[in-house]
Short mmCIF file of C-alpha atoms and ligand atoms in Angstrom, two decimals:
data_model
loop_
_atom_site.label_atom_id
_atom_site.label_comp_id
_atom_site.label_asym_id
_atom_site.label_seq_id
_atom_site.Cartn_x
_atom_site.Cartn_y
_atom_site.Cartn_z
CA MET A 1 0.27 -0.19 -0.32
CA SER A 2 1.50 3.65 -0.96
CA LEU A 3 2.16 5.51 2.27
CA ASN A 4 2.67 8.53 0.04
CA HIS A 5 -0.70 10.47 1.71
CA VAL A 6 0.92 10.19 5.15
CA ARG A 7 4.74 11.22 3.48
CA PRO A 8 3.56 13.92 1.28
CA TRP A 9 7.09 15.21 0.85
CA ARG A 10 7.54 12.03 -1.45
CA ASN A 11 5.08 12.52 -4.24
CA ILE A 12 6.04 13.16 -7.71
CA TYR A 13 3.30 14.22 -9.89
CA ARG A 14 4.29 12.55 -13.52
CA ARG A 15 3.53 14.64 -16.48
CA THR A 16 0.91 13.50 -18.44
CA SER A 17 1.77 12.04 -21.96
CA ARG A 18 0.88 9.58 -24.69
CA GLN A 19 1.51 5.84 -24.44
CA ILE A 20 3.62 4.58 -27.21
CA MET A 21 4.85 0.80 -27.64
CA VAL A 22 8.91 -0.10 -27.92
CA GLY A 23 8.13 -3.18 -29.14
CA ASN A 24 6.77 -4.89 -25.98
CA VAL A 25 7.81 -1.97 -23.45
CA PRO A 26 5.13 0.93 -23.36
CA VAL A 27 6.54 4.18 -22.61
CA GLY A 28 4.66 6.93 -21.36
CA GLY A 29 1.39 7.45 -19.72
CA ASP A 30 1.17 5.31 -16.67
CA ALA A 31 3.92 3.04 -17.58
CA PRO A 32 6.84 2.50 -15.20
CA ILE A 33 9.63 4.49 -16.43
CA SER A 34 11.93 2.02 -18.05
CA VAL A 35 15.61 2.07 -18.33
CA GLN A 36 17.65 1.74 -21.21
CA THR A 37 21.52 1.31 -22.90
CA MET A 38 23.52 1.13 -25.51
CA THR A 39 25.80 -1.34 -27.03
CA ASN A 40 29.22 -0.48 -27.77
CA THR A 41 30.25 -3.76 -29.48
CA LEU A 42 30.81 -3.95 -33.43
CA THR A 43 27.04 -4.34 -33.91
CA THR A 44 28.42 -6.63 -36.95
CA ASP A 45 30.50 -8.54 -34.37
CA VAL A 46 26.96 -10.82 -33.99
CA LYS A 47 28.16 -12.90 -31.01
CA ALA A 48 29.20 -10.01 -29.25
CA THR A 49 26.39 -7.66 -29.37
CA ILE A 50 24.08 -10.38 -28.03
CA ALA A 51 25.87 -11.53 -25.28
CA GLN A 52 26.06 -7.29 -24.55
CA VAL A 53 22.26 -6.66 -25.06
CA GLN A 54 21.90 -9.79 -22.69
CA ALA A 55 23.81 -8.78 -19.51
CA ALA A 56 22.60 -5.33 -19.94
CA ALA A 57 18.64 -6.90 -19.70
CA GLU A 58 19.65 -9.09 -17.43
CA ALA A 59 20.89 -5.75 -15.43
CA GLY A 60 17.26 -4.55 -16.09
CA ALA A 61 17.65 -3.06 -18.95
CA ASP A 62 13.91 -2.75 -20.60
CA ILE A 63 15.22 -1.64 -23.93
CA VAL A 64 19.15 -1.65 -25.80
CA ARG A 65 19.73 0.26 -28.39
CA VAL A 66 22.05 -0.89 -31.34
CA SER A 67 24.27 1.36 -33.60
CA VAL A 68 23.89 0.74 -37.40
CA PRO A 69 26.50 2.97 -38.76
CA ASP A 70 26.67 0.80 -42.26
CA GLU A 71 24.51 -2.11 -44.32
CA ALA A 72 26.63 -4.86 -42.78
CA SER A 73 25.13 -3.34 -39.25
CA SER A 74 21.84 -3.24 -40.63
CA LYS A 75 21.72 -6.75 -41.88
CA ALA A 76 23.22 -8.11 -38.85
CA LEU A 77 19.99 -6.89 -36.66
CA ARG A 78 18.08 -9.56 -38.48
CA GLN A 79 20.27 -12.21 -36.56
CA ILE A 80 20.30 -10.20 -33.18
CA VAL A 81 16.83 -9.56 -33.10
CA PRO A 82 15.30 -13.04 -32.48
CA GLU A 83 18.07 -13.69 -30.07
CA VAL A 84 17.89 -11.31 -27.58
CA SER A 85 14.93 -10.57 -24.98
CA VAL A 86 14.36 -6.65 -25.18
CA PRO A 87 13.34 -4.54 -27.96
CA ILE A 88 16.30 -3.35 -30.05
CA VAL A 89 16.26 0.53 -30.88
CA ALA A 90 18.12 0.97 -34.16
CA ASP A 91 20.50 4.64 -34.11
CA ILE A 92 20.76 6.13 -37.35
CA HIS A 93 22.63 8.94 -38.01
CA PHE A 94 23.36 10.28 -41.67
CA HIS A 95 21.83 7.72 -43.50
CA TYR A 96 18.45 7.26 -43.81
CA ARG A 97 18.51 4.18 -45.77
CA ARG A 98 20.11 2.40 -42.46
CA GLY A 99 16.73 3.34 -40.63
CA ILE A 100 14.69 1.67 -43.92
CA GLU A 101 16.84 -1.11 -43.70
CA ALA A 102 16.81 -1.62 -39.49
CA ALA A 103 12.64 -1.44 -40.04
CA GLU A 104 12.88 -4.50 -42.22
CA ALA A 105 15.40 -6.24 -40.27
CA GLY A 106 13.15 -6.20 -37.20
CA ALA A 107 14.26 -3.34 -34.93
CA ALA A 108 11.89 -2.00 -32.39
CA CYS A 109 12.24 1.55 -32.98
CA LEU A 110 14.36 3.85 -34.91
CA ARG A 111 16.30 6.69 -33.44
CA ILE A 112 16.75 9.35 -36.19
CA ASN A 113 18.78 12.48 -35.41
CA PRO A 114 16.99 15.52 -36.92
CA GLY A 115 20.36 17.37 -37.67
CA ASN A 116 21.97 14.98 -39.66
CA ILE A 117 18.90 12.91 -40.96
CA GLY A 118 18.74 14.95 -44.17
CA ASP A 119 15.44 16.72 -45.64
CA GLU A 120 11.71 15.81 -45.03
CA LYS A 121 11.52 13.61 -48.08
CA ARG A 122 13.86 11.53 -46.38
CA VAL A 123 12.44 11.32 -43.13
CA ARG A 124 8.82 10.86 -44.97
CA GLU A 125 10.70 7.22 -46.22
CA VAL A 126 11.94 6.43 -42.84
CA ILE A 127 8.17 7.12 -41.58
CA ALA A 128 7.17 5.07 -43.93
CA ALA A 129 9.35 2.20 -43.31
CA ALA A 130 8.19 1.95 -39.37
CA ARG A 131 4.51 1.73 -40.63
CA ASP A 132 5.07 -1.10 -42.51
CA HIS A 133 7.34 -2.45 -40.12
CA GLY A 134 5.25 -1.69 -36.66
CA CYS A 135 8.63 0.21 -35.45
CA SER A 136 8.11 3.88 -33.34
CA ILE A 137 10.11 6.30 -33.73
CA ARG A 138 12.31 8.45 -31.44
CA ILE A 139 13.23 11.76 -32.32
CA GLY A 140 16.69 12.34 -31.08
CA VAL A 141 17.58 16.00 -30.77
CA ASN A 142 21.14 16.06 -29.67
CA ALA A 143 23.02 19.92 -28.58
CA GLY A 144 26.13 18.98 -30.61
CA SER A 145 24.77 18.14 -33.92
CA LEU A 146 21.83 20.96 -34.57
CA GLU A 147 20.76 21.73 -37.63
CA LYS A 148 22.98 24.10 -39.76
CA HIS A 149 19.68 26.81 -39.69
CA LEU A 150 19.14 26.62 -36.55
CA LEU A 151 22.62 27.24 -35.46
CA GLU A 152 22.79 30.37 -37.98
CA LYS A 153 19.55 31.42 -36.51
CA TYR A 154 20.82 30.98 -32.63
CA GLY A 155 24.19 31.81 -33.24
CA GLU A 156 25.21 28.08 -30.71
CA PRO A 157 23.95 25.44 -29.48
CA CYS A 158 20.97 26.13 -27.19
CA PRO A 159 17.82 24.91 -25.48
CA ASP A 160 15.17 27.38 -28.07
CA ALA A 161 17.15 25.70 -30.81
CA MET A 162 16.85 22.30 -29.76
CA VAL A 163 13.54 22.25 -28.49
CA GLU A 164 12.37 24.49 -32.42
CA SER A 165 14.30 21.31 -33.74
CA GLY A 166 12.56 18.57 -32.29
CA LEU A 167 8.85 20.27 -32.70
CA ASP A 168 10.27 20.74 -36.53
CA HIS A 169 10.51 16.57 -36.65
CA ILE A 170 7.53 16.50 -34.36
CA ARG A 171 5.50 18.27 -37.20
CA ILE A 172 6.67 16.26 -39.60
CA LEU A 173 5.66 12.80 -38.21
CA GLN A 174 2.26 14.43 -37.18
CA ASP A 175 1.59 15.48 -41.29
CA ASN A 176 2.29 12.16 -42.12
CA ASP A 177 -0.02 10.76 -39.51
CA PHE A 178 2.38 9.07 -37.73
CA HIS A 179 2.16 9.15 -33.65
CA GLU A 180 4.57 6.56 -32.24
CA PHE A 181 7.21 8.79 -31.65
CA LYS A 182 9.49 9.88 -28.47
CA ILE A 183 11.36 13.06 -28.20
CA SER A 184 15.03 13.49 -26.49
CA CYS A 185 16.65 16.63 -26.49
CA LYS A 186 20.07 15.72 -25.13
CA ALA A 187 22.94 18.10 -24.40
CA SER A 188 26.57 16.94 -21.91
CA ASP A 189 25.64 20.39 -20.34
CA VAL A 190 23.52 19.64 -17.91
CA PHE A 191 21.74 23.04 -17.60
CA MET A 192 21.29 23.37 -20.79
CA ALA A 193 19.95 20.05 -21.41
CA ALA A 194 17.38 20.57 -18.33
CA ALA A 195 15.99 23.69 -19.77
CA ALA A 196 15.24 21.88 -22.94
CA TYR A 197 13.81 19.20 -21.49
CA GLN A 198 11.10 21.66 -19.33
CA GLN A 199 10.40 23.56 -22.68
CA LEU A 200 9.88 20.52 -24.46
CA ALA A 201 7.43 19.23 -21.58
CA GLU A 202 5.41 22.06 -21.85
CA ALA A 203 5.36 22.21 -25.80
CA THR A 204 4.16 18.38 -26.61
CA ASP A 205 2.27 15.90 -24.94
CA ALA A 206 4.92 12.71 -26.42
CA PRO A 207 6.57 10.43 -23.94
CA ILE A 208 10.26 11.98 -23.20
CA HIS A 209 13.41 10.29 -23.48
CA LEU A 210 15.76 11.87 -21.02
CA GLY A 211 19.55 11.98 -21.29
CA ILE A 212 22.56 13.67 -19.97
CA THR A 213 24.70 12.80 -23.30
CA GLU A 214 28.23 12.16 -22.95
CA ALA A 215 27.79 13.06 -19.33
CA GLY A 216 31.99 11.20 -18.85
CA GLY A 217 33.28 8.15 -16.93
CA LEU A 218 31.57 5.99 -14.24
CA VAL A 219 31.63 8.40 -11.01
CA SER A 220 31.50 11.55 -12.92
CA GLY A 221 29.04 11.02 -15.70
CA THR A 222 27.21 9.32 -12.51
CA ILE A 223 26.83 12.33 -10.35
CA LYS A 224 25.80 14.53 -13.91
CA SER A 225 23.11 12.24 -14.93
CA ALA A 226 21.96 11.60 -11.04
CA ILE A 227 21.81 15.40 -11.02
CA GLY A 228 20.18 16.47 -14.57
CA LEU A 229 18.04 13.21 -15.14
CA GLY A 230 17.37 13.21 -10.93
CA ASN A 231 16.02 16.92 -11.45
CA LEU A 232 13.95 16.72 -14.45
CA LEU A 233 12.12 13.16 -12.81
CA TRP A 234 11.62 14.84 -9.88
CA MET A 235 9.31 17.46 -11.38
CA GLY A 236 7.86 14.85 -13.06
CA ILE A 237 9.56 14.61 -16.38
CA GLY A 238 10.76 11.68 -18.03
CA ASP A 239 8.94 8.34 -19.62
CA THR A 240 12.19 6.49 -20.34
CA ILE A 241 16.03 7.17 -19.32
CA ARG A 242 19.03 6.35 -20.76
CA VAL A 243 22.56 7.45 -18.45
CA SER A 244 25.75 7.84 -21.12
CA LEU A 245 28.69 6.73 -19.58
CA SER A 246 32.30 5.69 -20.66
CA ALA A 247 31.41 2.47 -19.12
CA ASP A 248 30.38 -1.05 -19.06
CA PRO A 249 26.24 -0.72 -20.31
CA VAL A 250 25.58 -2.66 -17.48
CA GLU A 251 26.84 -0.06 -15.23
CA GLU A 252 24.53 2.06 -17.45
CA VAL A 253 21.66 0.28 -16.70
CA LYS A 254 22.77 0.25 -12.77
CA VAL A 255 23.23 3.87 -12.19
CA GLY A 256 19.45 4.03 -14.27
CA TYR A 257 18.10 1.84 -11.90
CA GLU A 258 19.65 3.38 -9.03
CA ILE A 259 18.54 7.32 -9.59
CA LEU A 260 14.95 5.52 -10.25
CA LYS A 261 15.10 3.82 -6.76
CA SER A 262 16.08 6.59 -5.10
CA LEU A 263 13.09 8.36 -6.43
CA GLY A 264 11.23 6.03 -5.52
CA LEU A 265 9.68 5.70 -9.38
CA ARG A 266 10.84 1.94 -9.71
CA HIS A 267 11.94 -0.79 -7.54
CA ARG A 268 13.98 -3.38 -8.26
CA GLY A 269 16.67 -6.22 -6.88
CA VAL A 270 17.78 -5.10 -3.00
CA ASN A 271 18.29 -1.36 -1.76
CA ILE A 272 20.66 -1.73 0.38
CA ILE A 273 20.92 1.15 3.07
CA SER A 274 24.63 1.22 4.89
CA CYS A 275 26.57 3.45 7.00
CA PRO A 276 29.67 4.77 6.26
CA SER A 277 31.39 3.63 9.21
CA CYS A 278 33.93 4.79 11.91
CA ALA A 279 35.53 3.72 14.66
CA ARG A 280 32.41 2.38 16.49
CA GLN A 281 31.47 -0.30 13.73
CA GLY A 282 31.24 -3.53 15.25
CA PHE A 283 32.58 -5.30 12.20
CA ASP A 284 33.81 -3.90 8.70
CA VAL A 285 30.75 -2.40 7.21
CA ILE A 286 32.76 -1.63 3.83
CA LYS A 287 33.73 -4.42 2.94
CA THR A 288 30.87 -6.33 4.07
CA VAL A 289 28.59 -4.05 1.69
CA GLU A 290 30.91 -4.49 -0.80
CA ILE A 291 30.66 -8.95 -0.81
CA LEU A 292 26.91 -8.44 -0.67
CA GLU A 293 26.08 -6.27 -3.38
CA LYS A 294 28.09 -8.90 -5.63
CA ARG A 295 26.28 -11.89 -3.47
CA LEU A 296 23.03 -10.38 -3.63
CA GLU A 297 22.99 -9.11 -7.37
CA HIS A 298 20.27 -11.94 -8.72
CA ILE A 299 17.52 -10.82 -6.71
CA LYS A 300 15.10 -8.90 -8.67
CA THR A 301 12.53 -8.71 -6.08
CA PRO A 302 12.34 -5.15 -4.46
CA MET A 303 13.29 -5.42 -0.87
CA SER A 304 15.32 -3.49 1.94
CA LEU A 305 18.47 -4.29 3.62
CA SER A 306 20.36 -2.25 6.39
CA ILE A 307 23.90 -2.90 7.41
CA ILE A 308 24.84 -0.49 10.10
CA GLY A 309 27.73 -0.59 11.83
CA CYS A 310 26.77 0.12 15.41
CA VAL A 311 23.43 0.68 17.58
CA VAL A 312 23.67 4.27 17.27
CA ASN A 313 21.63 3.83 13.75
CA GLY A 314 21.40 0.30 13.31
CA PRO A 315 17.68 -0.51 15.40
CA GLY A 316 16.51 2.63 13.90
CA GLU A 317 17.12 1.63 10.60
CA ALA A 318 16.53 -1.57 10.94
CA LEU A 319 12.52 -0.44 12.07
CA MET A 320 12.10 0.61 8.30
CA THR A 321 14.13 -2.11 6.34
CA ASP A 322 12.64 -5.77 5.39
CA VAL A 323 16.33 -7.15 6.73
CA GLY A 324 18.63 -5.79 8.79
CA PHE A 325 21.87 -6.40 10.76
CA THR A 326 23.33 -4.24 13.81
CA GLY A 327 26.91 -4.63 15.07
CA GLY A 328 27.40 -4.84 18.62
CA GLY A 329 30.25 -6.26 19.79
CA ALA A 330 32.36 -9.07 21.23
CA GLY A 331 32.39 -10.57 17.49
CA SER A 332 28.36 -10.27 16.79
CA GLY A 333 25.48 -8.51 15.79
CA MET A 334 21.78 -8.69 16.12
CA VAL A 335 19.92 -9.52 12.86
CA TYR A 336 16.57 -7.74 12.79
CA LEU A 337 13.20 -9.17 10.40
CA ALA A 338 10.34 -7.42 9.45
CA GLY A 339 11.69 -4.29 11.49
CA ARG A 340 12.13 -6.78 14.68
CA GLN A 341 15.06 -7.37 16.64
CA SER A 342 15.17 -11.55 15.66
CA HIS A 343 18.28 -12.99 16.92
CA LYS A 344 22.16 -12.73 16.89
CA MET A 345 24.57 -13.58 14.55
CA SER A 346 28.32 -14.02 14.69
CA ASN A 347 30.66 -11.61 12.41
CA ASP A 348 32.01 -14.49 10.76
CA ARG A 349 28.79 -16.04 9.76
CA MET A 350 26.96 -12.72 8.90
CA ILE A 351 27.58 -12.60 5.00
CA ASP A 352 26.24 -16.27 4.30
CA HIS A 353 23.21 -16.01 7.00
CA ILE A 354 21.94 -12.20 5.35
CA VAL A 355 22.29 -13.76 2.28
CA GLU A 356 20.22 -16.95 3.59
CA GLU A 357 17.46 -14.29 5.12
CA VAL A 358 17.15 -12.24 2.22
CA GLU A 359 16.47 -14.71 -0.40
CA LYS A 360 14.24 -16.07 1.96
CA LYS A 361 12.54 -13.01 1.81
CA ALA A 362 12.69 -12.06 -2.01
CA ALA A 363 10.70 -15.94 -2.13
CA GLU A 364 8.52 -15.12 0.75
CA LEU A 365 7.59 -11.51 -1.05
CA GLU A 366 7.25 -13.14 -3.92
CA ALA A 367 4.66 -15.74 -3.22
CA ALA A 368 2.77 -13.19 -1.68
CA GLU A 369 2.43 -11.16 -4.85
CA PRO A 370 4.05 -13.16 -7.32
CA ASP A 371 4.19 -9.95 -9.98
CA LEU A 372 6.48 -7.96 -7.70
CA GLN A 373 9.42 -8.38 -9.71
CA VAL A 374 7.32 -6.12 -12.19
CA SER A 375 8.01 -3.14 -10.39
CA LYS A 376 5.73 -0.17 -10.76
CA PRO A 377 6.55 3.06 -10.56
CA ALA A 378 5.28 4.98 -6.89
CA ALA A 379 4.08 7.70 -7.83
CA GLU A 380 0.99 8.00 -10.54
S1 SF4 B 1 26.09 3.85 12.68
FE1 SF4 B 1 27.97 3.41 14.39
S2 SF4 B 1 29.19 2.87 13.13
FE2 SF4 B 1 28.03 3.34 11.21
S3 SF4 B 1 28.90 5.31 10.85
FE3 SF4 B 1 27.57 5.54 12.38
S4 SF4 B 1 28.31 5.48 14.60
FE4 SF4 B 1 29.81 4.89 13.06
#
């Protein structure tokens, strides 16, 4: 049961958008905010690309994008699409023909870049292919590749230019009676991206794909994305997200989920609440959390676990978690179940024991509510 009526400071009022389908994944409307990533293998290396898509899907990706730079890559899609468990978005730049080929090859969605796809006649051909093959389209505006006439008009990339580019392409799609589209307005500058997305959210009811492009490495890119995407999501803007990191796509998925989990917008797996540790710790908190994060990766059921070094904050945090462990003294700590003190456990056995308790709790939660693994947005 949602407790947001007694915790109004947790409410997020999501912008109302139309719903479209990317393969079998709904995007927009009341659908859960989906998490996307993109492969960085050569698309022509079919085996490696399938493996990377599946690793991302296993980590929780709902949709995966694959680059289609040449005809050999669009051909490779024919082999990739049937072997993966998530819808594939074909990333198209410069060559509109790749879009047509990708639609024929089974892509669920075509990402086109208004800045480089070419004139309206070419876009119309891509729209026709998408319609014929049941694909949706993402209009993917990027501050780094805006149309020449917009750069001349505005002098430099800016939110107004990005939004104008996006709305021009929305008009082309709508004039051709094509409505299965979503839109993104990405920039590597957090301020520019956030301003563009806010304007866009006012100007259209199309589902919005959020992203801070070229955000950077794992740590700096995560922070930039959490600030940019976090603020927009908090405002209720965003129906699907991609965190762009110079890192493994699996890391992008994990970060995307953590952003959504932090805002209570989606829940997946074990949310570990742990203290930073200090001289009072009754066991090695940092090492324990590091091991538990790895050993609990297989749990998909949303649940919480508190791992706290001592009684200063341990019992209080355990009150609000499904499973808890609080360091005590003399080589042992206290296990909490469903917020209640349960039993003592020695430090040398606690990791195996916590894994068992979490697995037990996950099985119990799943039995009570079998569709729990399909996480739903907390705020409607
Ligand atoms: S909970 Fe205890 S061990 Fe952890 S940081 Fe606070 S005082 Fe230190």
